[in-house]
Amino acid sequence: MSIVLEQVTVSYGRGARRFDAARDVSLSVAQGDAFGLVGESGSGKSTVLRAVAGLIAHAEGKVVLDGQTMTRRRTTAQRKMVQMVFQDPYGSLHPNQTVDQTLSMPVAIHKLGNADRRVAAALDEVGLGPTHRFRYPHQLSGGQRQRVAIARALILEPRILLLDEPTSALDVSVQAEILNLLSRLRREHGLTMLMVSHDLAVIAHLCDRIAVMNGGEIVETTTADALAAGDVNNPYTRQLLRSNKGLDSSGGELDLLDAVPIRG
Amino acid sequence: MSARPSIAPAPDTLRAWLLEPAPASRGQARLGRWFRGWLAFRRNPLALVGLAIVVALVLMALFAPLLASADAAVHQVLEDRLQPSSWAHLFGTDELGRDIYARVVFGSRVTLTIVTLVSLIVVPVGLLIGLPAGYFAGWIDTVLMRLTDIFLAFPRLVLALAFAAALGPGIENAVIAISLTAWPPYARLARAETLTRRQAEFIQAAEMQGASHLRIIATQIVPLCLSSVIIRLTLDMAGIILTAAGLGFLGLGAQPPAAEWGAMVSTGRNVLLDQWWVATIPGLAIFVTSLGFNLLGDGLRDVAGGRG
């Protein structure tokens, strides 16, 4: 198992003002698998992802990545193992730094050497070329920025890639490109992925197993196929399926993947 | 890193090379960015006037011995005292018969020295206090900001006066006195800029890559703070020059016979009604210089704002 969460609780505040953003979340993802966390805003899915990323501390439970129990404080080697792609490609790249600078920094931090070759290879891997290398973020499109963000995550050769709504800020056509890129990278590098999204279609495109979160808890863990078939037990999951389908409130048969033009 | 093109671009293609949307090297990318900033800056005529004034001031200070004789600035010819403007003395002479033109030219050196030294002290101190306060928050923020508040609570000129009086008159002490009172706004500015960026995703990404706090502050936050700090500094220059002149006026800045604009105004006030030029000419120098820095700062702010 590459990612194991045991009864993880993340809370803000203390005492009477304590608020649990995520409660008793348990899940496990095997090496090379892709796992999706889906839920509406405020369901705690991003909180769980950030606890796995080491960006926030978890109050209770265990986060085990690649056999090592993790806290918020991590060693450089532990940092290298887990990387993340953020939601907003406009906010996740430093506005005053060229793509080259952005990609060179992680190489310098981990003293990997060969920065020049590594940056070129990372750009090539995400479908960008030397013409993009010395541009500033404002000279790139949203999709290109997200590719740079993916290259930045991959340049450290992580085992685990965390995805925080990586496509929600992009056009539908670009969404598909980025999702296809992510599936290819997962195949080629044997990456373990944990992805958060409110969009069932996006999640189902990339992930085999899916957990539905509501109010800080996992209400149901299912598979992409079961979701596509509408074969779910929990009432909240049904509701979510219906809302993703759009205007259809009849509650009839759901064909998720026809509803949103992502596949293909 | 990739080398710059080995052949220097010809002048007519230089512009295209600078504006290249897909630069081929770090140097080209950086120069292109500066060039775009300059193009935006150039569209503002008032800012260009400010830049011209500041450049003229710097040139005047650098080449003062070529523009006027150093001797004339301090040489007293008592029989020539309080002469109006003439070909021998372009701006007339002061109460000790010294050439006011030469004194204004050499006074720019004193003013620029004070302004430069104050900038060199105020910006690092402001960043050193403001960056950790905004970045680490919590008790570090509380301690550093209360310290800043204490310094902010003193009226600027009065505190500078007290320091200059305690340390003894002189340029160095005037610089220290001005710096002590001028840094708090920079600390606050740096803190505010840091706070707005602290939660940015590129900071979180750097954190995830294992960047140390020092690296994040130095490479991610400082470049973003620096532009607003520099703009603030340019706009503050007028205030610094006026404070320096004020200290000089009160006899706590540069000491005679050194030419200092504030001190020149001070000595000229005794004869203001009959020999107006003695106080007015250095006063104009102070005014024009302050105006130049203000216009330049406004222009820089507009450029930085436009680039977002």
Coordinates of C-alpha atoms in Angstrom, one line a residue:
Chain A
M1 CA 0.0 0.0 0.0
S2 CA 1.4 3.4 -1.0
I3 CA -1.1 5.7 0.7
V4 CA -2.8 4.6 4.0
L5 CA -4.9 6.9 6.1
E6 CA -6.1 5.5 9.4
Q7 CA -8.8 7.4 11.2
V8 CA -7.4 10.8 10.2
T9 CA -9.0 13.8 11.8
V10 CA -8.0 17.4 10.9
S11 CA -9.4 20.1 13.1
Y12 CA -9.1 23.9 13.4
G13 CA -9.4 25.7 16.7
R14 CA -9.4 24.2 20.2
G15 CA -11.8 23.3 23.0
A16 CA -15.4 24.5 22.5
R17 CA -14.4 26.3 19.3
R18 CA -12.9 23.2 17.7
F19 CA -14.1 22.4 14.3
D20 CA -13.3 19.1 12.6
A21 CA -12.8 19.8 8.9
A22 CA -12.3 16.0 8.3
R23 CA -13.3 13.2 10.7
D24 CA -12.0 9.7 11.0
V25 CA -11.0 9.4 7.3
S26 CA -9.6 6.0 6.4
L27 CA -8.5 4.9 3.0
S28 CA -5.8 3.0 1.3
V29 CA -4.3 3.3 -2.2
A30 CA -2.1 0.6 -3.7
Q31 CA 1.2 1.5 -5.5
G32 CA 0.3 2.7 -9.0
D33 CA -3.4 3.2 -8.3
A34 CA -5.4 6.3 -8.7
F35 CA -7.9 7.2 -5.9
G36 CA -10.5 9.9 -6.1
L37 CA -12.0 12.0 -3.4
V38 CA -15.3 13.6 -4.4
G39 CA -17.6 15.9 -2.6
E40 CA -19.0 19.4 -2.6
S41 CA -17.3 22.5 -1.3
G42 CA -16.6 22.2 2.4
S43 CA -16.8 18.5 2.4
G44 CA -13.3 18.2 3.7
K45 CA -11.8 16.6 0.7
S46 CA -9.1 19.3 0.1
T47 CA -8.3 19.2 3.9
V48 CA -7.6 15.5 3.7
L49 CA -5.3 16.1 0.6
R50 CA -3.5 18.9 2.4
A51 CA -2.9 16.7 5.4
V52 CA -1.4 14.0 3.1
A53 CA 0.7 16.7 1.5
G54 CA 2.1 17.8 4.8
L55 CA 0.7 21.3 4.3
I56 CA -1.5 21.1 7.4
A57 CA -1.1 19.0 10.6
H58 CA -3.7 16.3 11.4
A59 CA -4.9 16.1 14.9
E60 CA -5.5 12.4 15.2
G61 CA -4.9 9.2 13.2
K62 CA -2.1 8.1 11.0
V63 CA -0.9 9.1 7.6
V64 CA 1.4 6.4 6.2
L65 CA 3.0 7.1 2.8
D66 CA 5.1 4.3 1.3
G67 CA 5.4 2.6 4.7
Q68 CA 6.5 5.7 6.6
T69 CA 4.3 7.4 9.1
M70 CA 4.2 11.1 8.3
T71 CA 3.6 14.3 10.2
R72 CA 3.6 17.9 9.1
R73 CA 7.3 18.1 9.7
R74 CA 9.0 16.1 6.9
T75 CA 12.6 15.4 5.9
T76 CA 13.8 16.5 2.5
A77 CA 13.6 12.9 1.2
Q78 CA 10.0 12.6 2.4
R79 CA 9.2 15.8 0.7
K80 CA 10.6 14.5 -2.6
M81 CA 8.4 11.5 -2.4
V82 CA 5.1 13.4 -2.4
Q83 CA 4.3 16.2 -4.8
M84 CA 1.2 18.1 -5.6
V85 CA -0.5 19.8 -8.5
F86 CA -2.7 22.7 -7.4
Q87 CA -6.1 23.8 -8.5
D88 CA -5.3 27.3 -9.8
P89 CA -2.6 27.4 -12.5
Y90 CA -2.7 31.2 -12.2
G91 CA -1.8 31.1 -8.5
S92 CA 0.5 28.2 -8.3
L93 CA 3.3 29.7 -10.4
H94 CA 5.5 32.5 -9.1
P95 CA 4.5 35.5 -11.3
N96 CA 8.0 36.9 -11.5
Q97 CA 9.8 33.7 -12.4
T98 CA 10.3 32.1 -15.7
V99 CA 9.3 28.5 -16.3
D100 CA 13.0 27.7 -16.2
Q101 CA 13.4 29.3 -12.7
T102 CA 10.3 27.5 -11.4
L103 CA 11.6 24.1 -12.5
S104 CA 15.2 24.7 -11.5
M105 CA 14.4 25.5 -7.8
P106 CA 13.3 21.9 -6.8
V107 CA 16.4 20.5 -8.5
A108 CA 18.6 22.9 -6.5
I109 CA 16.8 22.2 -3.2
H110 CA 17.4 18.4 -3.6
K111 CA 20.8 18.8 -5.1
L112 CA 19.9 16.5 -8.0
G113 CA 22.4 18.0 -10.4
N114 CA 22.1 18.3 -14.1
A115 CA 19.5 21.0 -13.8
D116 CA 19.7 22.0 -17.4
R117 CA 19.0 18.5 -18.7
R118 CA 16.4 17.8 -16.1
V119 CA 14.4 20.9 -16.8
A120 CA 14.4 20.2 -20.5
A121 CA 13.3 16.6 -19.9
A122 CA 10.5 17.6 -17.6
L123 CA 9.2 20.1 -20.1
D124 CA 9.3 17.6 -22.8
E125 CA 7.4 15.1 -20.7
V126 CA 4.5 17.4 -20.3
G127 CA 4.4 18.4 -23.9
L128 CA 6.1 21.7 -23.7
G129 CA 9.2 22.6 -25.6
P130 CA 12.3 24.9 -25.4
T131 CA 10.2 27.8 -26.7
H132 CA 8.3 27.8 -23.4
R133 CA 11.2 27.5 -21.1
F134 CA 12.1 31.1 -20.6
R135 CA 8.6 32.5 -20.5
Y136 CA 6.9 34.1 -17.6
P137 CA 3.6 32.7 -16.5
H138 CA 1.7 35.7 -17.9
Q139 CA 3.0 34.6 -21.3
L140 CA 1.4 31.1 -21.0
S141 CA -2.2 29.9 -21.4
G142 CA -4.0 28.3 -18.5
G143 CA -3.4 24.8 -19.9
Q144 CA 0.3 25.5 -20.4
R145 CA 0.6 26.8 -16.9
Q146 CA -0.9 23.7 -15.5
R147 CA 1.5 21.6 -17.6
V148 CA 4.3 23.6 -16.0
A149 CA 2.9 22.9 -12.6
I150 CA 2.8 19.2 -13.4
A151 CA 6.4 19.3 -14.7
R152 CA 7.4 21.0 -11.4
A153 CA 5.8 18.2 -9.5
L154 CA 7.3 15.5 -11.6
I155 CA 10.9 16.9 -11.8
L156 CA 11.5 15.5 -8.3
E157 CA 10.5 12.0 -9.5
P158 CA 7.9 11.5 -6.7
R159 CA 6.2 8.2 -5.9
I160 CA 2.9 9.9 -5.1
L161 CA 1.2 12.7 -6.9
L162 CA -1.6 14.6 -5.2
L163 CA -4.0 16.4 -7.5
D164 CA -6.2 19.2 -6.1
E165 CA -8.9 19.9 -8.7
P166 CA -6.2 20.1 -11.3
T167 CA -8.7 20.8 -14.2
S168 CA -11.4 22.9 -12.6
A169 CA -9.9 26.2 -13.6
L170 CA -9.5 25.2 -17.2
D171 CA -11.6 25.1 -20.4
V172 CA -13.4 21.8 -21.1
S173 CA -11.2 21.0 -24.1
V174 CA -8.0 21.7 -22.1
Q175 CA -9.4 19.7 -19.2
A176 CA -9.4 16.6 -21.4
E177 CA -5.8 17.2 -22.5
I178 CA -4.6 17.6 -19.0
L179 CA -6.5 14.5 -17.8
N180 CA -5.0 12.5 -20.7
L181 CA -1.6 13.8 -19.8
L182 CA -2.1 12.7 -16.2
S183 CA -3.2 9.2 -17.1
R184 CA -0.2 8.8 -19.4
L185 CA 2.2 10.0 -16.7
R186 CA 0.6 7.6 -14.2
R187 CA 1.1 4.7 -16.6
E188 CA 4.6 5.5 -17.5
H189 CA 5.9 6.3 -14.1
G190 CA 3.8 4.0 -12.0
L191 CA 2.7 7.0 -10.0
T192 CA 0.2 6.6 -7.2
M193 CA -2.4 9.4 -7.4
L194 CA -4.8 10.8 -5.0
M195 CA -7.1 13.3 -6.6
V196 CA -9.7 15.6 -5.3
S197 CA -12.5 17.0 -7.3
H198 CA -16.1 18.1 -7.2
D199 CA -16.6 16.8 -10.7
L200 CA -17.5 13.2 -10.9
A201 CA -16.8 12.9 -14.6
V202 CA -13.2 14.2 -14.1
I203 CA -12.7 11.8 -11.2
A204 CA -14.1 8.9 -13.0
H205 CA -11.8 9.6 -16.0
L206 CA -8.7 9.1 -14.0
C207 CA -9.5 7.1 -10.9
D208 CA -10.4 3.4 -10.4
R209 CA -11.6 3.8 -6.8
I210 CA -13.6 6.7 -5.5
A211 CA -14.6 7.9 -2.0
V212 CA -17.5 10.2 -1.6
M213 CA -17.1 12.8 1.2
N214 CA -19.8 14.8 2.9
G215 CA -19.5 17.0 6.1
G216 CA -15.9 15.9 6.7
E217 CA -16.5 12.2 6.5
I218 CA -16.3 9.5 3.9
V219 CA -19.9 8.4 3.3
E220 CA -19.2 5.8 0.6
T221 CA -16.2 4.1 -1.1
T222 CA -17.0 2.8 -4.5
T223 CA -15.5 2.3 -8.0
A224 CA -15.6 4.3 -11.1
D225 CA -17.5 1.6 -12.9
A226 CA -20.2 1.4 -10.2
L227 CA -20.6 5.1 -10.2
A228 CA -21.0 5.1 -14.0
A229 CA -23.6 2.4 -13.7
G230 CA -25.4 4.4 -11.0
D231 CA -24.9 1.4 -8.7
V232 CA -24.5 3.3 -5.4
N233 CA -26.0 2.8 -2.0
N234 CA -25.7 6.0 -0.1
P235 CA -28.4 8.6 -0.5
Y236 CA -25.9 11.4 -0.6
T237 CA -24.0 9.8 -3.4
R238 CA -27.2 9.4 -5.4
Q239 CA -27.9 13.1 -4.8
L240 CA -24.4 14.0 -5.9
L241 CA -24.7 11.9 -9.1
R242 CA -28.0 13.6 -9.9
S243 CA -26.5 17.1 -9.4
N244 CA -23.5 16.2 -11.6
K245 CA -25.9 15.0 -14.2
G246 CA -27.3 18.6 -14.4
L247 CA -30.9 19.5 -14.8
D248 CA -32.2 16.0 -14.7
S249 CA -34.1 15.8 -11.4
S250 CA -36.2 12.8 -12.3
G251 CA -33.8 10.5 -10.5
G252 CA -34.0 8.0 -13.3
E253 CA -31.1 6.1 -14.9
L254 CA -27.9 8.0 -14.8
D255 CA -25.3 7.8 -17.5
L256 CA -22.6 9.9 -16.0
L257 CA -20.0 9.8 -18.7
D258 CA -22.4 10.8 -21.4
A259 CA -23.6 13.8 -19.4
V260 CA -20.2 15.6 -19.4
P261 CA -18.1 15.5 -22.5
I262 CA -14.8 14.5 -21.0
R263 CA -14.1 11.0 -22.4
G264 CA -12.4 10.7 -25.7
Chain B
M1 CA 22.6 27.9 -18.1
S2 CA 22.0 28.3 -21.8
A3 CA 24.4 30.9 -23.2
R4 CA 23.1 34.1 -24.7
P5 CA 23.3 34.2 -28.5
S6 CA 26.9 34.6 -29.3
I7 CA 26.3 37.2 -32.0
A8 CA 25.1 40.5 -30.6
P9 CA 21.8 41.4 -32.2
A10 CA 21.8 44.4 -34.6
P11 CA 20.2 47.5 -33.4
D12 CA 17.1 47.2 -35.6
T13 CA 16.4 43.7 -34.4
L14 CA 17.3 44.5 -30.8
R15 CA 13.7 45.6 -30.1
A16 CA 12.3 42.4 -31.6
W17 CA 14.9 40.4 -29.6
L18 CA 13.8 42.1 -26.4
L19 CA 10.1 41.6 -27.1
E20 CA 10.5 38.0 -28.2
P21 CA 7.5 36.1 -26.7
A22 CA 9.6 32.9 -26.5
P23 CA 13.0 34.0 -25.2
A24 CA 15.9 31.6 -25.6
S25 CA 17.8 32.3 -22.4
R26 CA 17.3 33.6 -18.9
G27 CA 19.1 36.8 -19.7
Q28 CA 16.9 37.5 -22.7
A29 CA 13.8 36.8 -20.6
R30 CA 14.9 39.1 -17.9
L31 CA 16.0 41.9 -20.2
G32 CA 12.7 41.6 -22.1
R33 CA 10.8 42.0 -18.9
W34 CA 12.7 45.2 -18.0
F35 CA 12.2 46.5 -21.6
R36 CA 8.4 46.0 -21.4
G37 CA 8.5 47.8 -18.1
W38 CA 10.4 50.7 -19.7
L39 CA 8.0 50.8 -22.6
A40 CA 5.1 51.2 -20.1
F41 CA 7.1 53.8 -18.1
R42 CA 7.9 55.8 -21.2
R43 CA 4.3 56.4 -21.9
N44 CA 4.0 58.6 -18.8
P45 CA 5.6 62.0 -19.6
L46 CA 5.5 63.2 -16.0
A47 CA 7.4 60.1 -14.9
L48 CA 10.0 60.8 -17.6
V49 CA 10.4 64.4 -16.2
G50 CA 11.0 62.9 -12.8
L51 CA 13.5 60.4 -14.2
A52 CA 15.3 63.3 -16.0
I53 CA 15.5 65.3 -12.8
V54 CA 16.8 62.4 -10.8
V55 CA 19.4 61.5 -13.5
A56 CA 20.4 65.2 -13.7
L57 CA 20.9 65.3 -9.9
V58 CA 23.0 62.2 -10.0
L59 CA 25.1 63.5 -12.8
M60 CA 25.5 66.8 -11.1
A61 CA 26.7 65.2 -7.9
L62 CA 29.1 62.9 -9.9
F63 CA 30.6 65.6 -12.0
A64 CA 30.4 68.5 -9.5
P65 CA 34.1 69.5 -9.9
L66 CA 33.5 69.9 -13.7
L67 CA 30.5 72.0 -13.2
A68 CA 31.8 74.4 -10.6
S69 CA 35.0 75.0 -8.7
A70 CA 35.2 73.2 -5.4
D71 CA 37.1 76.2 -4.1
A72 CA 34.3 78.6 -5.0
A73 CA 31.9 76.7 -2.8
V74 CA 33.8 77.4 0.4
H75 CA 36.0 80.4 -0.5
Q76 CA 34.9 83.4 1.4
V77 CA 35.3 86.8 -0.3
L78 CA 33.8 89.1 2.2
E79 CA 33.9 92.2 0.0
D80 CA 31.7 90.3 -2.5
R81 CA 29.1 89.2 0.0
L82 CA 25.4 89.2 -0.9
Q83 CA 25.9 90.0 -4.5
P84 CA 22.9 89.5 -6.8
S85 CA 23.1 87.2 -9.9
S86 CA 25.8 88.1 -12.3
W87 CA 28.1 86.4 -14.8
A88 CA 30.7 85.9 -12.2
H89 CA 28.2 84.5 -9.8
L90 CA 25.3 82.9 -11.6
F91 CA 23.1 82.6 -8.5
G92 CA 24.8 85.4 -6.6
T93 CA 26.7 85.1 -3.4
D94 CA 25.8 84.4 0.2
E95 CA 26.5 86.3 3.4
L96 CA 30.1 85.2 3.4
G97 CA 30.7 86.0 -0.3
R98 CA 30.6 82.3 -1.4
D99 CA 29.3 81.4 -4.8
I100 CA 25.8 80.1 -4.4
Y101 CA 25.9 78.2 -7.7
A102 CA 28.9 76.2 -6.7
R103 CA 27.4 75.6 -3.3
V104 CA 24.2 74.3 -4.8
V105 CA 26.2 72.0 -7.2
F106 CA 28.3 70.6 -4.3
G107 CA 25.3 70.5 -2.0
S108 CA 23.8 67.8 -4.3
R109 CA 26.6 65.5 -3.2
V110 CA 25.6 65.9 0.5
T111 CA 21.9 65.4 -0.3
L112 CA 22.5 62.3 -2.5
T113 CA 24.9 60.9 0.1
I114 CA 22.2 61.2 2.8
V115 CA 19.5 59.8 0.6
T116 CA 21.6 56.8 -0.5
L117 CA 22.8 56.0 3.0
V118 CA 19.3 56.3 4.4
S119 CA 18.0 53.9 1.7
L120 CA 20.7 51.4 2.3
I121 CA 19.8 51.3 6.0
V122 CA 16.0 51.6 5.8
V123 CA 15.2 49.0 3.2
P124 CA 17.2 46.1 4.7
V125 CA 16.0 46.9 8.3
G126 CA 12.4 47.2 7.0
L127 CA 12.6 43.9 5.2
L128 CA 14.4 42.2 8.1
I129 CA 11.5 43.2 10.5
G130 CA 8.6 43.0 8.1
L131 CA 9.3 39.7 6.3
P132 CA 9.5 37.4 9.4
A133 CA 6.5 39.2 10.9
G134 CA 4.3 38.5 7.9
Y135 CA 5.8 35.0 7.2
F136 CA 5.8 33.4 10.6
A137 CA 2.8 35.3 12.1
G138 CA 2.0 34.4 15.7
W139 CA 4.1 35.8 18.5
I140 CA 7.0 36.8 16.2
D141 CA 4.6 39.0 14.4
T142 CA 3.2 40.5 17.6
V143 CA 6.7 41.3 19.0
L144 CA 8.1 42.7 15.8
M145 CA 5.0 44.8 15.0
R146 CA 4.7 46.3 18.5
L147 CA 8.4 47.3 18.2
T148 CA 7.5 48.9 14.9
D149 CA 4.5 50.7 16.5
I150 CA 6.8 52.1 19.2
F151 CA 9.0 53.7 16.5
L152 CA 5.9 54.9 14.6
A153 CA 4.5 56.6 17.6
F154 CA 7.3 59.2 17.6
P155 CA 6.9 62.2 15.4
R156 CA 9.6 61.8 12.8
L157 CA 11.4 65.1 12.8
V158 CA 11.3 65.4 16.6
L159 CA 12.8 62.0 17.1
A160 CA 15.4 62.7 14.4
L161 CA 16.1 66.0 16.2
A162 CA 16.5 64.2 19.5
F163 CA 18.9 61.7 18.1
A164 CA 20.9 64.2 16.1
A165 CA 21.2 66.4 19.3
A166 CA 22.2 63.4 21.4
L167 CA 24.7 62.0 18.9
G168 CA 26.1 65.4 18.0
P169 CA 25.6 67.2 14.7
G170 CA 27.0 65.8 11.4
I171 CA 26.0 64.0 8.3
E172 CA 26.5 60.5 9.6
N173 CA 24.4 61.2 12.7
A174 CA 21.8 62.9 10.6
V175 CA 21.6 59.7 8.5
I176 CA 21.3 57.5 11.6
A177 CA 18.6 59.8 13.0
I178 CA 16.6 59.8 9.8
S179 CA 16.9 56.0 9.3
L180 CA 15.8 55.3 12.9
T181 CA 12.5 57.1 12.2
A182 CA 12.1 56.1 8.5
W183 CA 12.1 52.3 8.7
P184 CA 8.8 51.5 10.3
P185 CA 6.6 52.1 7.3
Y186 CA 8.9 49.7 5.3
A187 CA 8.5 47.0 7.9
R188 CA 4.7 47.4 7.7
L189 CA 4.7 47.4 3.9
A190 CA 6.9 44.3 3.8
R191 CA 4.7 42.5 6.3
A192 CA 1.5 43.4 4.4
E193 CA 3.0 42.2 1.1
T194 CA 4.2 39.0 2.8
L195 CA 0.8 38.4 4.4
T196 CA -1.0 38.6 1.0
R197 CA 1.4 36.1 -0.5
R198 CA 1.8 33.8 2.4
Q199 CA -1.1 31.5 1.5
A200 CA -0.4 31.6 -2.3
E201 CA -0.2 28.2 -3.9
F202 CA 3.3 28.9 -5.3
I203 CA 4.5 29.3 -1.7
Q204 CA 2.8 26.0 -0.7
A205 CA 4.3 24.3 -3.8
A206 CA 7.8 25.6 -2.7
E207 CA 7.1 24.3 0.8
M208 CA 6.2 20.8 -0.6
Q209 CA 9.4 20.8 -2.6
G210 CA 11.2 21.0 0.7
A211 CA 12.3 24.7 0.4
S212 CA 13.5 26.1 3.7
H213 CA 11.9 29.1 5.2
L214 CA 14.9 31.2 4.3
R215 CA 14.8 30.0 0.7
I216 CA 11.1 30.7 0.4
I217 CA 11.4 34.2 1.8
A218 CA 14.5 35.0 -0.2
T219 CA 13.5 33.6 -3.6
Q220 CA 9.7 33.7 -3.5
I221 CA 8.6 36.6 -1.3
V222 CA 11.4 39.2 -1.5
P223 CA 11.1 39.7 -5.2
L224 CA 7.4 40.4 -4.8
C225 CA 7.9 42.8 -1.9
L226 CA 10.8 44.6 -3.4
S227 CA 9.0 46.4 -6.2
S228 CA 6.5 48.1 -3.8
V229 CA 9.3 48.8 -1.3
I230 CA 11.4 50.5 -4.0
I231 CA 8.4 52.5 -5.1
R232 CA 7.6 53.6 -1.6
L233 CA 11.3 54.5 -1.1
T234 CA 11.2 56.7 -4.2
L235 CA 8.1 58.5 -3.0
D236 CA 9.7 58.8 0.5
M237 CA 12.8 60.4 -1.0
A238 CA 11.2 63.8 -0.9
G239 CA 10.4 63.4 2.8
I240 CA 14.0 62.2 3.5
I241 CA 15.5 65.1 1.6
L242 CA 13.2 67.5 3.5
T243 CA 14.1 66.0 6.9
A244 CA 17.8 66.2 6.0
A245 CA 17.3 69.8 5.0
G246 CA 15.3 70.4 8.2
L247 CA 18.1 69.0 10.3
G248 CA 20.6 71.1 8.3
F249 CA 18.4 74.2 8.8
L250 CA 18.5 73.6 12.5
G251 CA 22.3 73.2 12.4
L252 CA 22.2 69.5 13.2
G253 CA 23.1 68.2 9.7
A254 CA 26.2 68.9 7.7
Q255 CA 28.5 71.3 9.4
P256 CA 29.9 74.5 8.0
P257 CA 31.7 75.1 5.7
A258 CA 30.2 72.1 3.8
A259 CA 27.5 73.1 1.5
E260 CA 24.1 71.6 2.4
W261 CA 20.9 72.9 1.0
G262 CA 18.9 73.0 4.2
A263 CA 21.7 74.9 6.0
M264 CA 21.9 77.3 3.1
V265 CA 18.2 78.1 3.4
S266 CA 18.8 78.6 7.1
T267 CA 21.5 81.1 6.7
G268 CA 19.6 82.9 3.9
R269 CA 16.5 83.5 6.0
N270 CA 18.2 86.4 7.8
V271 CA 18.4 88.3 4.6
L272 CA 15.3 86.9 2.9
L273 CA 13.6 90.2 2.2
D274 CA 16.6 92.1 0.8
Q275 CA 18.7 89.3 -0.7
W276 CA 16.0 86.7 -1.5
W277 CA 18.2 84.5 -3.7
V278 CA 20.4 83.4 -0.8
A279 CA 17.6 81.3 0.6
T280 CA 15.5 80.8 -2.5
I281 CA 18.0 79.1 -4.7
P282 CA 18.8 76.2 -2.4
G283 CA 15.1 76.1 -1.5
L284 CA 14.3 75.6 -5.2
A285 CA 17.0 72.9 -5.4
I286 CA 15.2 71.0 -2.6
F287 CA 11.9 71.6 -4.2
V288 CA 12.9 70.4 -7.7
T289 CA 14.7 67.3 -6.3
S290 CA 11.8 66.3 -4.2
L291 CA 9.4 66.8 -7.1
G292 CA 11.6 64.7 -9.3
F293 CA 11.7 61.8 -6.9
N294 CA 7.9 62.0 -6.4
L295 CA 7.2 62.0 -10.1
L296 CA 9.6 59.1 -10.7
G297 CA 7.9 57.2 -7.8
D298 CA 4.5 57.8 -9.2
G299 CA 5.6 56.5 -12.6
L300 CA 7.2 53.4 -11.2
R301 CA 4.0 52.7 -9.2
D302 CA 1.9 52.9 -12.3
V303 CA 4.2 50.5 -14.2
A304 CA 4.2 48.0 -11.4
G305 CA 0.5 48.3 -10.9
G306 CA -0.1 47.7 -14.6
R307 CA 2.0 44.6 -14.6
G308 CA 0.1 43.2 -11.6

